[in-house]
The first five atom37 places (N, CA, C, CB, O) and aatype in JSON, in Angstrom:
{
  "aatype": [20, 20, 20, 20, 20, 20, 20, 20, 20, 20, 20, 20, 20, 20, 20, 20, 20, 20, 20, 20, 20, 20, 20, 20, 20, 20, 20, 20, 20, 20, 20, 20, 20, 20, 20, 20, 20, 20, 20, 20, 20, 20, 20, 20, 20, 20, 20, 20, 20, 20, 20, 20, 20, 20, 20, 20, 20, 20, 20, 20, 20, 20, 20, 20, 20, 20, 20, 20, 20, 20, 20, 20, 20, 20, 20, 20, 20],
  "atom_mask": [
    [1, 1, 1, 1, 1],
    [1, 1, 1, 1, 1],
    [1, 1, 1, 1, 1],
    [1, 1, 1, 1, 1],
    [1, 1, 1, 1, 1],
    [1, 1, 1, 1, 1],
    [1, 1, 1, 1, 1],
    [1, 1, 1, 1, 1],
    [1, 1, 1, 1, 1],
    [1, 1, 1, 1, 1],
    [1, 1, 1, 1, 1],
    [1, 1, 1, 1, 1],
    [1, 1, 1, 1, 1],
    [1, 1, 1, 1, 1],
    [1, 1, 1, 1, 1],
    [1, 1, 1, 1, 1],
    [1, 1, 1, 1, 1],
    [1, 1, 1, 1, 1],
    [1, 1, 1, 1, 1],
    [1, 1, 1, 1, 1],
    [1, 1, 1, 1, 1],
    [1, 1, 1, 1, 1],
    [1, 1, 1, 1, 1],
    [1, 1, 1, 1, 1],
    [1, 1, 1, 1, 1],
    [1, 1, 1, 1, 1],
    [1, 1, 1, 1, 1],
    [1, 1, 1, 1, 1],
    [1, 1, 1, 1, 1],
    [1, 1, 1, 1, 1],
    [1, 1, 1, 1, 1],
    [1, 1, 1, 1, 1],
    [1, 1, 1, 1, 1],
    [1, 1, 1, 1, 1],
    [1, 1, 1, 1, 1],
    [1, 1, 1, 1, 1],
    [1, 1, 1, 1, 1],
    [1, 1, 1, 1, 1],
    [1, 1, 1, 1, 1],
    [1, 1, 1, 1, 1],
    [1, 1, 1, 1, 1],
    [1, 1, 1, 1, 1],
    [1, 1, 1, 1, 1],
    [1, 1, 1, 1, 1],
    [1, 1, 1, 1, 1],
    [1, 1, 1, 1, 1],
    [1, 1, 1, 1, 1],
    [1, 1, 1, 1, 1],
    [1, 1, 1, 1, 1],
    [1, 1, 1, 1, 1],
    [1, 1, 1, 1, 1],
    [1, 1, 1, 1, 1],
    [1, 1, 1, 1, 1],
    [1, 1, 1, 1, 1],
    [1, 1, 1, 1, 1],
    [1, 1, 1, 1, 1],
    [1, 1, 1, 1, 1],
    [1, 1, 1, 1, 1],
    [1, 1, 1, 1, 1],
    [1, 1, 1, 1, 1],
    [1, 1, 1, 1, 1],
    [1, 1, 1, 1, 1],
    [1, 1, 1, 1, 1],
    [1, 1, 1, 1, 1],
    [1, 1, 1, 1, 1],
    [1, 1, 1, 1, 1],
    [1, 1, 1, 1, 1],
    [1, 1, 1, 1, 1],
    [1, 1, 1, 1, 1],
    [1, 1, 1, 1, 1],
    [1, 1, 1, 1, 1],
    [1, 1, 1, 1, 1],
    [1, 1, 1, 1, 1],
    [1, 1, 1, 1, 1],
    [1, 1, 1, 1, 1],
    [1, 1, 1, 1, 1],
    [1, 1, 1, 1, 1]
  ],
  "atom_positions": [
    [[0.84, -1.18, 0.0], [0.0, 0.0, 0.0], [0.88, 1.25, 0.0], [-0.95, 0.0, 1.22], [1.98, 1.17, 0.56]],
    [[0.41, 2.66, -0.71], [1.0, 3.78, -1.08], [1.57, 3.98, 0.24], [0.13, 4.87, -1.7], [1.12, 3.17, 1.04]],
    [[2.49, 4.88, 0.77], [3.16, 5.48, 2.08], [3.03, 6.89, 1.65], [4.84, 5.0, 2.46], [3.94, 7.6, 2.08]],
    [[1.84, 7.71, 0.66], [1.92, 8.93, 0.27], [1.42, 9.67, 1.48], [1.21, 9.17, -1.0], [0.27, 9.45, 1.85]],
    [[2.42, 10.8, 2.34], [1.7, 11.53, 2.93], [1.32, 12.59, 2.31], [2.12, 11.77, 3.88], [2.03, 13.07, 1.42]],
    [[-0.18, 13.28, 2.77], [-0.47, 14.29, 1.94], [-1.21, 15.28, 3.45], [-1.61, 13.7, 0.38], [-1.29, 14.97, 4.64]],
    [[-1.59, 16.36, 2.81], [-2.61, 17.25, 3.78], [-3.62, 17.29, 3.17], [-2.31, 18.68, 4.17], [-3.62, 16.97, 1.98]],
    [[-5.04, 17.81, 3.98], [-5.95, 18.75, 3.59], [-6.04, 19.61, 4.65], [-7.2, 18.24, 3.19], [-5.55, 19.39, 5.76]],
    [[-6.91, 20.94, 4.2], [-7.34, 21.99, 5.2], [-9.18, 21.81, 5.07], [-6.61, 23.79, 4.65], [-9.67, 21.62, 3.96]],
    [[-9.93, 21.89, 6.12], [-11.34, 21.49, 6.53], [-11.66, 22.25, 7.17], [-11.64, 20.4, 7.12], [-11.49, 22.29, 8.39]],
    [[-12.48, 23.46, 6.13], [-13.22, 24.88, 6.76], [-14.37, 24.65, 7.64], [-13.83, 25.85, 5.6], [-15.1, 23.75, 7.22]],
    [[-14.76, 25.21, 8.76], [-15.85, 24.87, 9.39], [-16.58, 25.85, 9.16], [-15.75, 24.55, 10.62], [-15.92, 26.8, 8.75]],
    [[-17.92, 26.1, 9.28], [-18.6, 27.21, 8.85], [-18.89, 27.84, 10.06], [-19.78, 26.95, 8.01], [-19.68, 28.78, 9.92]],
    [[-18.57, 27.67, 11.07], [-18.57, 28.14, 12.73], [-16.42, 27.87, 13.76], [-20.29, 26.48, 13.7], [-15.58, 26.98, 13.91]],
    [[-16.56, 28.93, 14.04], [-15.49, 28.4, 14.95], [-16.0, 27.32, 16.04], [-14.83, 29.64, 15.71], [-17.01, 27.45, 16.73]],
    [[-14.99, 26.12, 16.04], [-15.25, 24.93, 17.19], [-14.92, 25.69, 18.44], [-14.18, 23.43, 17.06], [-14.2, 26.69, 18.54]],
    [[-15.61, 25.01, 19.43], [-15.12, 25.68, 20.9], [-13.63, 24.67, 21.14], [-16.61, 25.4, 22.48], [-12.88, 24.25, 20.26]],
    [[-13.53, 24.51, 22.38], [-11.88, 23.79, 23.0], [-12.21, 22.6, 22.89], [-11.23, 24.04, 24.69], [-11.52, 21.78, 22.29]],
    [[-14.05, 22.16, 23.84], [-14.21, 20.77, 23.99], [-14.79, 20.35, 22.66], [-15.09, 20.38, 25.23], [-14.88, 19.14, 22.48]],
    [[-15.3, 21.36, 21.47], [-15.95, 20.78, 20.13], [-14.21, 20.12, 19.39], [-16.99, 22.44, 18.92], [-14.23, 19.05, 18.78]],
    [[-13.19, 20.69, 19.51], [-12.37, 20.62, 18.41], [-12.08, 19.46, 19.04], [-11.3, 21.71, 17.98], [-11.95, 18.62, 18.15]],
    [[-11.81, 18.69, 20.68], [-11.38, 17.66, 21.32], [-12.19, 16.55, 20.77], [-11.44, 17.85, 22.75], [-11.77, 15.43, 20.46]],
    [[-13.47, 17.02, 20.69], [-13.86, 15.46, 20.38], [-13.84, 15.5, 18.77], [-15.55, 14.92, 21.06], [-13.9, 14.32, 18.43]],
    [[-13.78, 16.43, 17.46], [-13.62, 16.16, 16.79], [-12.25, 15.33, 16.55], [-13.99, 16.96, 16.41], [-12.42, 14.23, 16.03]],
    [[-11.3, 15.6, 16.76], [-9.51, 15.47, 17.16], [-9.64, 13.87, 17.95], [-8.73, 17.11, 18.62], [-8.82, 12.99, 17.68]],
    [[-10.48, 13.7, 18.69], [-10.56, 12.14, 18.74], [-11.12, 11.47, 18.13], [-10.88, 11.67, 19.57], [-10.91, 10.27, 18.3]],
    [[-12.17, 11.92, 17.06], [-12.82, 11.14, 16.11], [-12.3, 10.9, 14.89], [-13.89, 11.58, 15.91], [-12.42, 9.88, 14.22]],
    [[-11.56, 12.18, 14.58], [-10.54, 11.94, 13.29], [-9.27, 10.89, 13.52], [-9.84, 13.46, 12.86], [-9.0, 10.05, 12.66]],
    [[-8.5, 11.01, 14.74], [-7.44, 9.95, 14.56], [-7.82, 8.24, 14.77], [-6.34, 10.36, 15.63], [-7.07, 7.26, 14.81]],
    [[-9.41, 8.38, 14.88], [-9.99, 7.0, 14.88], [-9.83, 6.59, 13.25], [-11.7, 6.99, 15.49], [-10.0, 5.39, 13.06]],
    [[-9.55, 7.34, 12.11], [-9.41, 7.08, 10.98], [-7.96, 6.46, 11.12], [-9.68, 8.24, 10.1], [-7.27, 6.91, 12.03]],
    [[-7.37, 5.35, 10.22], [-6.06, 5.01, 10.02], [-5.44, 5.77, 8.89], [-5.96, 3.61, 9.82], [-6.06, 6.25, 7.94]],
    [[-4.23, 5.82, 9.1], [-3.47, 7.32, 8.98], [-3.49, 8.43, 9.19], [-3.29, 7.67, 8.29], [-2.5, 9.0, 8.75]],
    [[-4.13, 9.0, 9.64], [-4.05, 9.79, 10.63], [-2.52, 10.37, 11.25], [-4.78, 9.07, 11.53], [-2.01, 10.02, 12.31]],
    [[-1.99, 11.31, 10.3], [-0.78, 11.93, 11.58], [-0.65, 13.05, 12.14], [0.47, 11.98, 11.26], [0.27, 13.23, 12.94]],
    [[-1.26, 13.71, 11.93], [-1.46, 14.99, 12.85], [-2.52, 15.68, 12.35], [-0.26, 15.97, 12.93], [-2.53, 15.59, 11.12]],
    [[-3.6, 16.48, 12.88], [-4.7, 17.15, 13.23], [-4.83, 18.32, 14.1], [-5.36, 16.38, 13.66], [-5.15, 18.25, 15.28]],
    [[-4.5, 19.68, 13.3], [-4.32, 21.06, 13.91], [-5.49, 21.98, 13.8], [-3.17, 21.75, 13.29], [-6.56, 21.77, 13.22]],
    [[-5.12, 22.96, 14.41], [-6.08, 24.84, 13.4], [-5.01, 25.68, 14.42], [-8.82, 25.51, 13.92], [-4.35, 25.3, 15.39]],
    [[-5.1, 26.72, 13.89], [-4.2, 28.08, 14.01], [-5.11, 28.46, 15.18], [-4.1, 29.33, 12.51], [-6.31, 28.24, 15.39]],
    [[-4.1, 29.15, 15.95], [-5.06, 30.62, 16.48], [-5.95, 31.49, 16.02], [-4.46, 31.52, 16.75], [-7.05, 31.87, 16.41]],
    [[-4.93, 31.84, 14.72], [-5.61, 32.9, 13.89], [-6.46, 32.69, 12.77], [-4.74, 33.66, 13.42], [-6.92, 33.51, 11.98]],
    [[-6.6, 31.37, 12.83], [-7.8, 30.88, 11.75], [-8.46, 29.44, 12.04], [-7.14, 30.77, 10.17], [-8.54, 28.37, 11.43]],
    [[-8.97, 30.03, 13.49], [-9.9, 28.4, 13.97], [-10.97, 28.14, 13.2], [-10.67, 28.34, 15.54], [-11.97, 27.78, 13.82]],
    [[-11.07, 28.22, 11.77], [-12.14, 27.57, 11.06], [-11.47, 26.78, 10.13], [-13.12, 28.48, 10.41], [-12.01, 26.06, 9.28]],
    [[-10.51, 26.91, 10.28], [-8.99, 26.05, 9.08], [-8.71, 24.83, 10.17], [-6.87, 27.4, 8.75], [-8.21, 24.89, 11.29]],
    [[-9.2, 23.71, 9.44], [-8.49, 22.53, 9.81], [-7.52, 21.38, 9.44], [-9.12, 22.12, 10.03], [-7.78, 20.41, 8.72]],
    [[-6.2, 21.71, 10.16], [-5.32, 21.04, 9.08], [-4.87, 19.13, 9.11], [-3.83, 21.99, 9.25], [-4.16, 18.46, 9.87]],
    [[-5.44, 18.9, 8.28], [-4.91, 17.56, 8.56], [-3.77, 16.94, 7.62], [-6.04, 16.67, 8.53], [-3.68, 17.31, 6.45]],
    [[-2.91, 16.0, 8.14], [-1.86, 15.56, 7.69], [-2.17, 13.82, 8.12], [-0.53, 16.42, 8.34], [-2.35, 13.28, 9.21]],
    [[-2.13, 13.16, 6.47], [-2.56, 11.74, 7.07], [-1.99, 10.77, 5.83], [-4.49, 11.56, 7.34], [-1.78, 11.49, 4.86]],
    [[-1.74, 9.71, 5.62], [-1.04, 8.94, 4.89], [-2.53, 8.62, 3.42], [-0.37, 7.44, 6.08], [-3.63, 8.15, 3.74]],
    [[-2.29, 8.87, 2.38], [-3.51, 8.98, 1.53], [-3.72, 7.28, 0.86], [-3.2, 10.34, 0.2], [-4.68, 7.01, 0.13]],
    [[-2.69, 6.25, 1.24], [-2.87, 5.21, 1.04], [-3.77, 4.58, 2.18], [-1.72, 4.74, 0.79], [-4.38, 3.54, 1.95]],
    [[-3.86, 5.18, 3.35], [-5.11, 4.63, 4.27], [-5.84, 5.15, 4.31], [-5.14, 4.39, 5.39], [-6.54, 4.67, 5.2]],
    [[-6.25, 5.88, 3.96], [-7.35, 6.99, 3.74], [-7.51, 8.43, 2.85], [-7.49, 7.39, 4.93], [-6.67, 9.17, 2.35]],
    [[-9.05, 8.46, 2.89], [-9.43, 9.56, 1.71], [-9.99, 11.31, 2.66], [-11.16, 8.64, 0.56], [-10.77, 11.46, 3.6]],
    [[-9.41, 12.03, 2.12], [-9.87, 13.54, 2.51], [-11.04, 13.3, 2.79], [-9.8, 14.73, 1.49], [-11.45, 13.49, 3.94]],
    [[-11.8, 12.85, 1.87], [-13.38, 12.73, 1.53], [-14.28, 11.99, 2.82], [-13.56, 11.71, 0.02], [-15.4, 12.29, 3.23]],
    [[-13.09, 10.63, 3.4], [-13.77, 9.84, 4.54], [-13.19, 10.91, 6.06], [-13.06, 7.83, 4.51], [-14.08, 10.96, 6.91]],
    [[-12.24, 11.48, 6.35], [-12.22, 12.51, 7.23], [-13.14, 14.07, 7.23], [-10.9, 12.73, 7.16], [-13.26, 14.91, 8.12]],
    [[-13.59, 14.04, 6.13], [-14.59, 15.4, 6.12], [-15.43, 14.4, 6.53], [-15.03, 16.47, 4.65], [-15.48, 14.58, 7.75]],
    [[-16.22, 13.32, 6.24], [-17.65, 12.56, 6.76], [-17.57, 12.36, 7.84], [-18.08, 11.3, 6.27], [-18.63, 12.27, 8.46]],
    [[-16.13, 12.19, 8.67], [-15.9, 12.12, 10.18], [-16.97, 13.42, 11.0], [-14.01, 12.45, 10.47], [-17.98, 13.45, 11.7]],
    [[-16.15, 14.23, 10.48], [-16.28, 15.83, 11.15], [-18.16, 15.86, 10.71], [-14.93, 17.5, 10.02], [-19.0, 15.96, 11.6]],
    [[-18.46, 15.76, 9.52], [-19.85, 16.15, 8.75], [-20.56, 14.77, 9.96], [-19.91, 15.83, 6.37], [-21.71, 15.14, 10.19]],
    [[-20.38, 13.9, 10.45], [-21.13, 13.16, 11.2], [-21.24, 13.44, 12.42], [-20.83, 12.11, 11.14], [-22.15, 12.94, 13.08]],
    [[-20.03, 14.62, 13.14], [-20.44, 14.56, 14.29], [-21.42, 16.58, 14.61], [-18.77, 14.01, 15.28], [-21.47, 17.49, 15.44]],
    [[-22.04, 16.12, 13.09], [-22.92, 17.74, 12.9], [-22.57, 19.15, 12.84], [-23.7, 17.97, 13.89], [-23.23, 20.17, 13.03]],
    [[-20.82, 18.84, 12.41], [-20.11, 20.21, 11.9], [-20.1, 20.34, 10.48], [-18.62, 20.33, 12.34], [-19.65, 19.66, 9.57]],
    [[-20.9, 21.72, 10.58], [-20.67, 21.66, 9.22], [-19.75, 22.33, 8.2], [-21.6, 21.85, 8.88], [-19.8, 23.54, 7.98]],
    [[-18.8, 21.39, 7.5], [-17.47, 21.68, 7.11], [-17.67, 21.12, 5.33], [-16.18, 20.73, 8.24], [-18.45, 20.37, 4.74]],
    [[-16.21, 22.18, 4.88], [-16.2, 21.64, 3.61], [-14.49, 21.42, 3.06], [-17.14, 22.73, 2.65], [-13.69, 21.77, 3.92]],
    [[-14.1, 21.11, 2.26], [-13.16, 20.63, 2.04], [-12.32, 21.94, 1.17], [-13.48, 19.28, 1.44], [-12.81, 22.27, 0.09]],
    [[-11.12, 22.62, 1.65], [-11.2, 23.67, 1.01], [-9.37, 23.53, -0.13], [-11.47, 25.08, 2.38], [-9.01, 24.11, -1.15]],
    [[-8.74, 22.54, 0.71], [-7.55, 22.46, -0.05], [-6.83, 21.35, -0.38], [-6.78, 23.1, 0.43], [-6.62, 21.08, 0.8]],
    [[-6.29, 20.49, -0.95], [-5.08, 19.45, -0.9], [-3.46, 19.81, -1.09], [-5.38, 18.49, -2.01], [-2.62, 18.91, -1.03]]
  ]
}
């Protein structure tokens, strides 16, 4: 299987609070590959993820976030 790491960034249409971004941040590294899961200070509606694209798709980590009723869209690769 590929070892491609790649990013996306995952706009939210609301800033998350501390405990919204925690449980999103535990629901996303329930995905495999998964390697890191950020946002800025200065742009808590930017979510950056960094994850291996041979275990997973941008597309199945936005359905993470879109399932737990944030509503987000996919803004970069």
């Amino acid at each position: 299987m590929s070892k491609t790491i790649t990013d996306v960034i995952i706009h939210t249409r609301d800033s998350l609070s501390g405990y919204q971004f925690d449980q999103v941040s535990k629901n996303v590294y329930l995905n495999e590959g998964i390697i890191s899961f950020s946002r800025n200070a200065q742009t808590p509606q930017c979510l950056m993820v960094v994850y291996n694209a041979g275990k997973t798709k941008a597309s199945s980590i936005l359905d993470t976030i879109r399932n737990l009723g944030i509503n987000a869209s996919l803004v970069g690769i």
